[in-house]
PDB file of C-alpha atoms in Angstrom:
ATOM      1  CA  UNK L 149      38.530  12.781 -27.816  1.00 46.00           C
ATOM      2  CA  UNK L 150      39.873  14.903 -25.167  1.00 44.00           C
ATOM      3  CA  UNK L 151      42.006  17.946 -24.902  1.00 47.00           C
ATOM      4  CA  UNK L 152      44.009  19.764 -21.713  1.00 47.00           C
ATOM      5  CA  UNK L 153      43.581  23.281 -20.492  1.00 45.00           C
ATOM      6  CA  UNK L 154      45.110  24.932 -17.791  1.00 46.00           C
ATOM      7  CA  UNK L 155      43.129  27.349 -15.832  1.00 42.00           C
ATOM      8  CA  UNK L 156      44.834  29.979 -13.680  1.00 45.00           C
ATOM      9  CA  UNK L 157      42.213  30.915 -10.938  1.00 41.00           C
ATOM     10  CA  UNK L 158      44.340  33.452  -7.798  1.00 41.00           C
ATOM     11  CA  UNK L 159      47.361  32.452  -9.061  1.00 41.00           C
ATOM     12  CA  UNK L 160      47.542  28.742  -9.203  1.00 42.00           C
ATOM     13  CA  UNK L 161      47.309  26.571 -12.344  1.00 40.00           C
ATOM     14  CA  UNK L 162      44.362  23.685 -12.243  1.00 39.00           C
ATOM     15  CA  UNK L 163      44.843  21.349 -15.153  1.00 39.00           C
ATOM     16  CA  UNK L 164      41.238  20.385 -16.560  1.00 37.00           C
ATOM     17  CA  UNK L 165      40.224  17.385 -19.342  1.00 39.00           C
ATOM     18  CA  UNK L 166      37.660  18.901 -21.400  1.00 36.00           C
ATOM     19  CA  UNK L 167      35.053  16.294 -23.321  1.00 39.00           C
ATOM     20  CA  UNK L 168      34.677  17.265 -26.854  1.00 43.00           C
ATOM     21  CA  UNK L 169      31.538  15.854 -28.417  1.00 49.00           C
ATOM     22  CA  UNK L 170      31.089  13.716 -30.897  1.00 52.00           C
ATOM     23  CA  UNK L 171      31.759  13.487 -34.477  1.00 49.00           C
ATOM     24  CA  UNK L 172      29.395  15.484 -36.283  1.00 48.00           C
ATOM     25  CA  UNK L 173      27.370  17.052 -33.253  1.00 48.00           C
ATOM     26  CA  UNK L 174      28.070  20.769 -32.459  1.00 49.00           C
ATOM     27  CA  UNK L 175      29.575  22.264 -29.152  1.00 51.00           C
ATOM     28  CA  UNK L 176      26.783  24.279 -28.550  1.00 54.00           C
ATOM     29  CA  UNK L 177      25.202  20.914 -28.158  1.00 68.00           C
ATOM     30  CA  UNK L 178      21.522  20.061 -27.573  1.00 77.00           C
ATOM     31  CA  UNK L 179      20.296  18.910 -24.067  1.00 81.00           C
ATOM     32  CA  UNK L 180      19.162  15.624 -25.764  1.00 82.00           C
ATOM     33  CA  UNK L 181      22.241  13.944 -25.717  1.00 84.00           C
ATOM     34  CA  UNK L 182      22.427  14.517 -21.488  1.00 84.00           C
ATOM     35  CA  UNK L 183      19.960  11.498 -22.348  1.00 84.00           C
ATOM     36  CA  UNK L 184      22.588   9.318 -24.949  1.00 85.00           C
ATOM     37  CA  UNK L 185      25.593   8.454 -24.781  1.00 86.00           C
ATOM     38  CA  UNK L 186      27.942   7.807 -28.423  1.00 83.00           C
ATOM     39  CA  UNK L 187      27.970   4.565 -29.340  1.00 81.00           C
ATOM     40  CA  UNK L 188      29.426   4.939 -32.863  1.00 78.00           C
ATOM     41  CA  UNK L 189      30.846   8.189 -33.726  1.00 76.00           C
ATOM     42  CA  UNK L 190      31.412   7.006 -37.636  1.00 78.00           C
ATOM     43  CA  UNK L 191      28.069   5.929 -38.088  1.00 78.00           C
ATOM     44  CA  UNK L 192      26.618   8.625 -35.894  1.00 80.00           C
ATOM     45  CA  UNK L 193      24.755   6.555 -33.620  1.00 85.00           C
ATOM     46  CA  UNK L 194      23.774   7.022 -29.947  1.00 87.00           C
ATOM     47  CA  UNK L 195      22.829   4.664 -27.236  1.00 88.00           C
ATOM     48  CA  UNK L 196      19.596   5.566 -24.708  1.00 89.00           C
ATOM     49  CA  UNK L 197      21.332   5.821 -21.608  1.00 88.00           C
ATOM     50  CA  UNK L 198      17.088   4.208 -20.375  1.00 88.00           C
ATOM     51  CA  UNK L 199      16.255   1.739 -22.355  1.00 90.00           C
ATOM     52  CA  UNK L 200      19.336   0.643 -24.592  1.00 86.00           C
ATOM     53  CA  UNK L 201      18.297   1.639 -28.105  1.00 86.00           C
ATOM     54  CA  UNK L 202      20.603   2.645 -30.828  1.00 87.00           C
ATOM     55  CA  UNK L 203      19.318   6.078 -32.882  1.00 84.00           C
ATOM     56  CA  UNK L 204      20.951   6.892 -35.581  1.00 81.00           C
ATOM     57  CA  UNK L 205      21.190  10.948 -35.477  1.00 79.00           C
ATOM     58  CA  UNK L 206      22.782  12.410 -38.148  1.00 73.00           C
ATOM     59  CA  UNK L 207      23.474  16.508 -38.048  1.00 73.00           C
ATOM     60  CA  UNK L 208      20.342  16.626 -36.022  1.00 75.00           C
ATOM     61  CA  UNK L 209      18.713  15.515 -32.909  1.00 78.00           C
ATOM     62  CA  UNK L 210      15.492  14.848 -33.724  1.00 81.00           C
ATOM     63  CA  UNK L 211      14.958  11.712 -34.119  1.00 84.00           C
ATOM     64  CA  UNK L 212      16.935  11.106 -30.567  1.00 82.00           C
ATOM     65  CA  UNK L 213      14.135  13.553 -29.104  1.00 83.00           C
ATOM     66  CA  UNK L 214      11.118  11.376 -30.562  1.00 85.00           C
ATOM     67  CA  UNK L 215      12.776   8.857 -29.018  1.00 85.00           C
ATOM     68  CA  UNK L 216      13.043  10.059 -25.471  1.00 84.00           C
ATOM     69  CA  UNK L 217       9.519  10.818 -25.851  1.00 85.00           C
ATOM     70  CA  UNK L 218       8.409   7.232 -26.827  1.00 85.00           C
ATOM     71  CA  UNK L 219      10.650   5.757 -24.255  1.00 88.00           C
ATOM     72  CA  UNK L 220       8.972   3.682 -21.932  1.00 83.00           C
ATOM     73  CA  UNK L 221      12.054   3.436 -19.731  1.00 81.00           C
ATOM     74  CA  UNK L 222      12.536   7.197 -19.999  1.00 84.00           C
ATOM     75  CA  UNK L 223      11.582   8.339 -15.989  1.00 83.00           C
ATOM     76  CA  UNK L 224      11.657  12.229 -17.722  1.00 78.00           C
ATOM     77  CA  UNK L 225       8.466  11.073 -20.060  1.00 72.00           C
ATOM     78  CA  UNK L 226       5.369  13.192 -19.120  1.00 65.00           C
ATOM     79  CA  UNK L 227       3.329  10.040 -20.032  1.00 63.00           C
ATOM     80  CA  UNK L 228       5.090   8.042 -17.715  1.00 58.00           C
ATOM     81  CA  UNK L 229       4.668   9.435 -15.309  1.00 59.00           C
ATOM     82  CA  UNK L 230       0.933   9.195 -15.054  1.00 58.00           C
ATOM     83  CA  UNK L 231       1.054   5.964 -15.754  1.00 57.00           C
ATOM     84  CA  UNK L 232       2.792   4.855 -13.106  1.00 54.00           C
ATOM     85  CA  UNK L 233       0.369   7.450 -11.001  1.00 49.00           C
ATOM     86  CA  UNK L 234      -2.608   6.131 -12.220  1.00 52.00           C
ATOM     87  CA  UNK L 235      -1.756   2.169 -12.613  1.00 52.00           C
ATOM     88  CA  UNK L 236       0.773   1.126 -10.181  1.00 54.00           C
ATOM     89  CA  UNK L 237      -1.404   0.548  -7.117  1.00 56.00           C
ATOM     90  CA  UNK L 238       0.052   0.305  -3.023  1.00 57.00           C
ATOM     91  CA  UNK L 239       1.280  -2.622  -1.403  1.00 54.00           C
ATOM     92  CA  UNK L 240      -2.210  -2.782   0.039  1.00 56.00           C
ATOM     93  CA  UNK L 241      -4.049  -2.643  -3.322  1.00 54.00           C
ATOM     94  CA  UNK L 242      -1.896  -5.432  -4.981  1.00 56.00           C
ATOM     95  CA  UNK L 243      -2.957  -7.593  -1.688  1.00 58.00           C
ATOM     96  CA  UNK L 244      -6.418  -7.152  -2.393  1.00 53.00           C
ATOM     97  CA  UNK L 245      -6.450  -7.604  -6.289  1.00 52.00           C
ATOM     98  CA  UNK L 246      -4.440 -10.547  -5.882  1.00 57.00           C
ATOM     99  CA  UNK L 247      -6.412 -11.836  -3.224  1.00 56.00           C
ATOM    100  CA  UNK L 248      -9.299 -14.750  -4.243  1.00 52.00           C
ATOM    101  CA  UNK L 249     -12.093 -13.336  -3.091  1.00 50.00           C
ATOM    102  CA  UNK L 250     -11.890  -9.900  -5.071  1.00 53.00           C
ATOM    103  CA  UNK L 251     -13.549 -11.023  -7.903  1.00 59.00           C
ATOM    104  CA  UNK L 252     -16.522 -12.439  -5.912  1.00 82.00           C
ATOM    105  CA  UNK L 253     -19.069 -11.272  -3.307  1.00 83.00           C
ATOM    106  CA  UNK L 254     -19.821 -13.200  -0.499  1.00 88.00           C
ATOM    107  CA  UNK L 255     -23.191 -11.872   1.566  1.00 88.00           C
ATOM    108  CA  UNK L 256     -22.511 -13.953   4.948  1.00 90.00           C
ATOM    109  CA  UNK L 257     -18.471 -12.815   4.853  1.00 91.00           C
ATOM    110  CA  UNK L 258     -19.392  -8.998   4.837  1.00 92.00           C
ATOM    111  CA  UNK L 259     -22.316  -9.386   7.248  1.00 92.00           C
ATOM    112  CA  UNK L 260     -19.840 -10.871   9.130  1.00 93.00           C
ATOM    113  CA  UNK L 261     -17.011  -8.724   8.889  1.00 93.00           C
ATOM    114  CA  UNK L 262     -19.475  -6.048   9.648  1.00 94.00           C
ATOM    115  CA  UNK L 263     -20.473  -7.176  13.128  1.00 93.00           C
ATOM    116  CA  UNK L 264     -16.222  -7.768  13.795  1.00 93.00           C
ATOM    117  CA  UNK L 265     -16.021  -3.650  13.283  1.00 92.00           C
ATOM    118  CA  UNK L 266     -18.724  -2.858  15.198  1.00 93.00           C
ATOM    119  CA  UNK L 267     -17.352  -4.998  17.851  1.00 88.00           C
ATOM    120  CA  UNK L 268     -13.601  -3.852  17.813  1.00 87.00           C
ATOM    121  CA  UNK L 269     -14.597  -0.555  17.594  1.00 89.00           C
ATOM    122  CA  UNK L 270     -17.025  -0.196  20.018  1.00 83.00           C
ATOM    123  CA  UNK L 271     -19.342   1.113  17.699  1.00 90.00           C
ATOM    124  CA  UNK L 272     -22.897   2.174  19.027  1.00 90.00           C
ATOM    125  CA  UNK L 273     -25.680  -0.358  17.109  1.00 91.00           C
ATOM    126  CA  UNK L 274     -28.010   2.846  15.593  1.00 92.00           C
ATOM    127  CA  UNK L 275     -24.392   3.793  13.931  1.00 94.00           C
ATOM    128  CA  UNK L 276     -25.400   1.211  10.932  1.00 93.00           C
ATOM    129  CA  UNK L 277     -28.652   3.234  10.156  1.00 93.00           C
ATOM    130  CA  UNK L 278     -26.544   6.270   9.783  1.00 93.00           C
ATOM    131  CA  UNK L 279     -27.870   7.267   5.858  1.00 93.00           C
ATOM    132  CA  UNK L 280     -24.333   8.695   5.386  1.00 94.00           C
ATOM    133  CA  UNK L 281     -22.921   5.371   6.534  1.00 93.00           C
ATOM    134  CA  UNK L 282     -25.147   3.104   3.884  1.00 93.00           C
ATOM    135  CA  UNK L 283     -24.732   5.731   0.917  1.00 93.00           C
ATOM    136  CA  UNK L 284     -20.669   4.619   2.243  1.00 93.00           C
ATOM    137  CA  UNK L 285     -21.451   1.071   1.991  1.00 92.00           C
ATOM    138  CA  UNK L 286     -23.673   1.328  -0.839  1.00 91.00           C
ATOM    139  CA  UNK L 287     -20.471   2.917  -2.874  1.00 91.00           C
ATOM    140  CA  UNK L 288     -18.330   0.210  -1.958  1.00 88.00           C
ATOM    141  CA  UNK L 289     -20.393  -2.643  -2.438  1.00 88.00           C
ATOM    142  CA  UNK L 290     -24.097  -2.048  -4.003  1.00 88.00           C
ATOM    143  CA  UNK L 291     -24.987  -5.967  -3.797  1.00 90.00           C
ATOM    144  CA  UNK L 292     -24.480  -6.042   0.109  1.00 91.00           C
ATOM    145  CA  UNK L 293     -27.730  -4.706   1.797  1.00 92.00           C
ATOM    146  CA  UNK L 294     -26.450  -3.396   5.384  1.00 92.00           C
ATOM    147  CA  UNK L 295     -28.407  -4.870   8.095  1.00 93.00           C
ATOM    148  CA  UNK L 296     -30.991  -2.842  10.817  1.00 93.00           C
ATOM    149  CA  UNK L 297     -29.555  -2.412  14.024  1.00 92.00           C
ATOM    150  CA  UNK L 298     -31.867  -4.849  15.418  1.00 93.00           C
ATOM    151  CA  UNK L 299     -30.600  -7.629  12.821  1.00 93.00           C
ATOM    152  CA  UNK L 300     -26.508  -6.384  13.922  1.00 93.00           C
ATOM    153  CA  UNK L 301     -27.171  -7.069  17.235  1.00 92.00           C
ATOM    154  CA  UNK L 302     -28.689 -10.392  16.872  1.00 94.00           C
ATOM    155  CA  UNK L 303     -25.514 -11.215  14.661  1.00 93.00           C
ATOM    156  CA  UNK L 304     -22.964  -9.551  17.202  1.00 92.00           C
ATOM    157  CA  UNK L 305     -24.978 -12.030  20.069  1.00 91.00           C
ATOM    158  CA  UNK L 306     -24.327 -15.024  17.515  1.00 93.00           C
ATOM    159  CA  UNK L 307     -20.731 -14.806  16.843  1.00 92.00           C
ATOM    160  CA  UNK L 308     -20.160 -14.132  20.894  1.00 88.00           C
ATOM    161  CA  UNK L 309     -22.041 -17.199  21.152  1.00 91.00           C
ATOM    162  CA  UNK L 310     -19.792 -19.002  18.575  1.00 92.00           C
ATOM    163  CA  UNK L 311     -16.496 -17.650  20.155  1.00 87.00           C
ATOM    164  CA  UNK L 312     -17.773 -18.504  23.519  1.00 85.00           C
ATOM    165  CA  UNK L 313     -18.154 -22.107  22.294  1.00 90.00           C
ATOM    166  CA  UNK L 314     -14.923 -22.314  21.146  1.00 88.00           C
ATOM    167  CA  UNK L 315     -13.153 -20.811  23.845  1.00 81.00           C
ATOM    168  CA  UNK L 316     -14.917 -23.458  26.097  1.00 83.00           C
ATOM    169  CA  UNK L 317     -13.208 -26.605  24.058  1.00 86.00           C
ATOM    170  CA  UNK L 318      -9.916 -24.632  23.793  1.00 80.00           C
ATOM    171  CA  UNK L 319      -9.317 -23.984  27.510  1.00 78.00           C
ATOM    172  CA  UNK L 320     -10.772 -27.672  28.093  1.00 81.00           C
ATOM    173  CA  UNK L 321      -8.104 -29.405  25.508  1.00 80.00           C
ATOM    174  CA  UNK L 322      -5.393 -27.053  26.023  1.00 74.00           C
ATOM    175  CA  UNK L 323      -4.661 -26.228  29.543  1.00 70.00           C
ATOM    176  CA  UNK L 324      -6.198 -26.970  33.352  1.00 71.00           C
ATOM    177  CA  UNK L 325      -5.586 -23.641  34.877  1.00 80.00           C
ATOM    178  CA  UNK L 326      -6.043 -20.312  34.416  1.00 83.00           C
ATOM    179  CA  UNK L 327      -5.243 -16.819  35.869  1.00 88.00           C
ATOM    180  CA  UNK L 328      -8.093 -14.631  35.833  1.00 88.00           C
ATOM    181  CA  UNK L 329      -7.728 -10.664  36.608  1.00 90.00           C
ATOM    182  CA  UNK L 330     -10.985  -8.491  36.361  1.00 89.00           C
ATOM    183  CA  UNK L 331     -11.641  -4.675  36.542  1.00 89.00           C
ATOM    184  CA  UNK L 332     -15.020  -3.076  36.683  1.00 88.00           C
ATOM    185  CA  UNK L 333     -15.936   0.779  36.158  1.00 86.00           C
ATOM    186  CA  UNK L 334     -19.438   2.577  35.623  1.00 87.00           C
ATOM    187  CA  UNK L 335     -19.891   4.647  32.610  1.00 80.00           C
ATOM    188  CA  UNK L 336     -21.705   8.133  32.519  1.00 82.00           C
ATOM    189  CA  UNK L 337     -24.631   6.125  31.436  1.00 81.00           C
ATOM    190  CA  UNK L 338     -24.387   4.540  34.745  1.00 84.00           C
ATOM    191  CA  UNK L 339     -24.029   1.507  33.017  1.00 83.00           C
ATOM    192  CA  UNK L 340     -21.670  -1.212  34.757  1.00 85.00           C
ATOM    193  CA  UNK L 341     -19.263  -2.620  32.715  1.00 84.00           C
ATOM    194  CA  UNK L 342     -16.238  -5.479  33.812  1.00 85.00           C
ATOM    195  CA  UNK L 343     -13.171  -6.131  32.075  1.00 84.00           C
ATOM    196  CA  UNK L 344     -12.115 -10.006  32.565  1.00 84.00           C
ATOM    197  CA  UNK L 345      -8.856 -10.573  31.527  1.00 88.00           C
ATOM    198  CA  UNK L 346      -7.270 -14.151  31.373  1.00 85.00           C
ATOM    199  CA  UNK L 347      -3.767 -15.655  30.989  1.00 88.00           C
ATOM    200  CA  UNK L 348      -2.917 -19.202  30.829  1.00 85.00           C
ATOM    201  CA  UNK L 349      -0.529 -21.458  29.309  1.00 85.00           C
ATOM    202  CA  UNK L 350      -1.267 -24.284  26.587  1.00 81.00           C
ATOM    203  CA  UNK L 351      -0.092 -28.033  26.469  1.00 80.00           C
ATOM    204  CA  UNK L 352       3.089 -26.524  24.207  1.00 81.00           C
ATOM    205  CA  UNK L 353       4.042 -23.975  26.776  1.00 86.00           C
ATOM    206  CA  UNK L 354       2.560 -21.005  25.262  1.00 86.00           C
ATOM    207  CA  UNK L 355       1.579 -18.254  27.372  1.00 87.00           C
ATOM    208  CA  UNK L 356      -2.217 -16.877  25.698  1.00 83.00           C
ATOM    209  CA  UNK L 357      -3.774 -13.483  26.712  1.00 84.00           C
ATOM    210  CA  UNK L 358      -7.358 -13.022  26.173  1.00 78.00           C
ATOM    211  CA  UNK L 359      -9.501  -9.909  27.214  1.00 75.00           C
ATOM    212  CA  UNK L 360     -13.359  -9.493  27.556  1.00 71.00           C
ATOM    213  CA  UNK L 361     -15.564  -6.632  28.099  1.00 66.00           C
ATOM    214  CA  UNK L 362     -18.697  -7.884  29.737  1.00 67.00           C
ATOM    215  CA  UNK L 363     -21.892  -5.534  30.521  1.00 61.00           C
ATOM    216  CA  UNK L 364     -23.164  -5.839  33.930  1.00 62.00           C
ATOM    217  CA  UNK L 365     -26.502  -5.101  34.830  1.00 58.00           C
TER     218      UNK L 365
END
């Protein structure tokens, strides 16, 4: 139900619809029903404008609040929002929990992904004794015992080894040629080190970039 007033604000008349509210609810109305809408006016009910429900609210708005604070759909609710804090994990959380490994523990994957972050990030070897790194490890994963620095660089030789071999059959199944482009600088250390750098094209016409870093003695 609606009724017109006519406003005069510096001399000009603005015609205004005014919303009365419903049946049975006062004007001085509570700040419940911003959360309802009337769905029945004769039978006093009113429709969550979150999750759908019909309450039936009488002269009062009580049981409309106990809903809003029970509503699970209700983005207001206190409760709510810590659950979706504390449960509702990132992108990069759901890939791991979903992933098939996350309820196992393999020994040989992490020693291995161990020696691939050493080697990416040009960590030094004595690095993996670091106590504050192992209490690290230890917190993530107590099962996996992290290696000495003697034992990483024994695995770091391996896998070069193992990528070496397959580099060999790839260039010698793939392609005939390749275009090699080196650099060489000594560190502070006055340690030699040459950057080999190699691009070459496979039987499907695919242009492949590799780089090295190779210590020179």
């Amino acid at each position: 139900m609606t009724e017109n007033s006519n406003i005069e604000v510096a001399g000009m008349s603005i015609s205004t619809q005014l919303s009365s509210p419903p049946s049975g609810v006062r004007k001085n109305r509570s700040a419940v029903w911003d959360h309802f809408d009337v769905e029945n006016a004769t039978e006093k009910k009113a429709k969550c404008k979150y999750c759908g429900s019909l309450i039936q609210y009488g002269n009062r708005t009580s049981s409309m609040g106990d809903h809003l604070r029970r509503c699970k759909q209700n983005p207001n609710n206190d409760s709510n929002k810590r659950r979706k804090i504390t449960t509702t994990p990132t992108i990069d959380e759901r890939s791991v929990l979903n992933s098939p490994g996350a309820s196992k523990f393999d020994k040989e994957e992490a020693r291995r992904a161990l020696v691939k972050i050493f080697i990416r990030e040009e960590l030094p070897f004595c690095f993996v004794e670091s106590p504050k790194f192992r209490i690290f490890v230890h917190a993530l994963q107590a099962r996996f015992k992290v290696p000495s620095q003697t034992t990483l660089a024994r695995d770091i030789g391996a896998l070069y080894a193992e990528e070496k071999m397959k580099l060999q059959d790839f260039l010698s199944a793939n392609c005939g040629r390749v275009c090699l482009t080196t650099d060489t600088w000594t560190s502070i250390q006055n340690f030699t080190y040459m950057s080999l750098t190699t691009h070459f094209v496979d039987l499907n016409w695919k242009l492949h970039k590799k780089k090295y870093l190779i210590f020179v003695k």
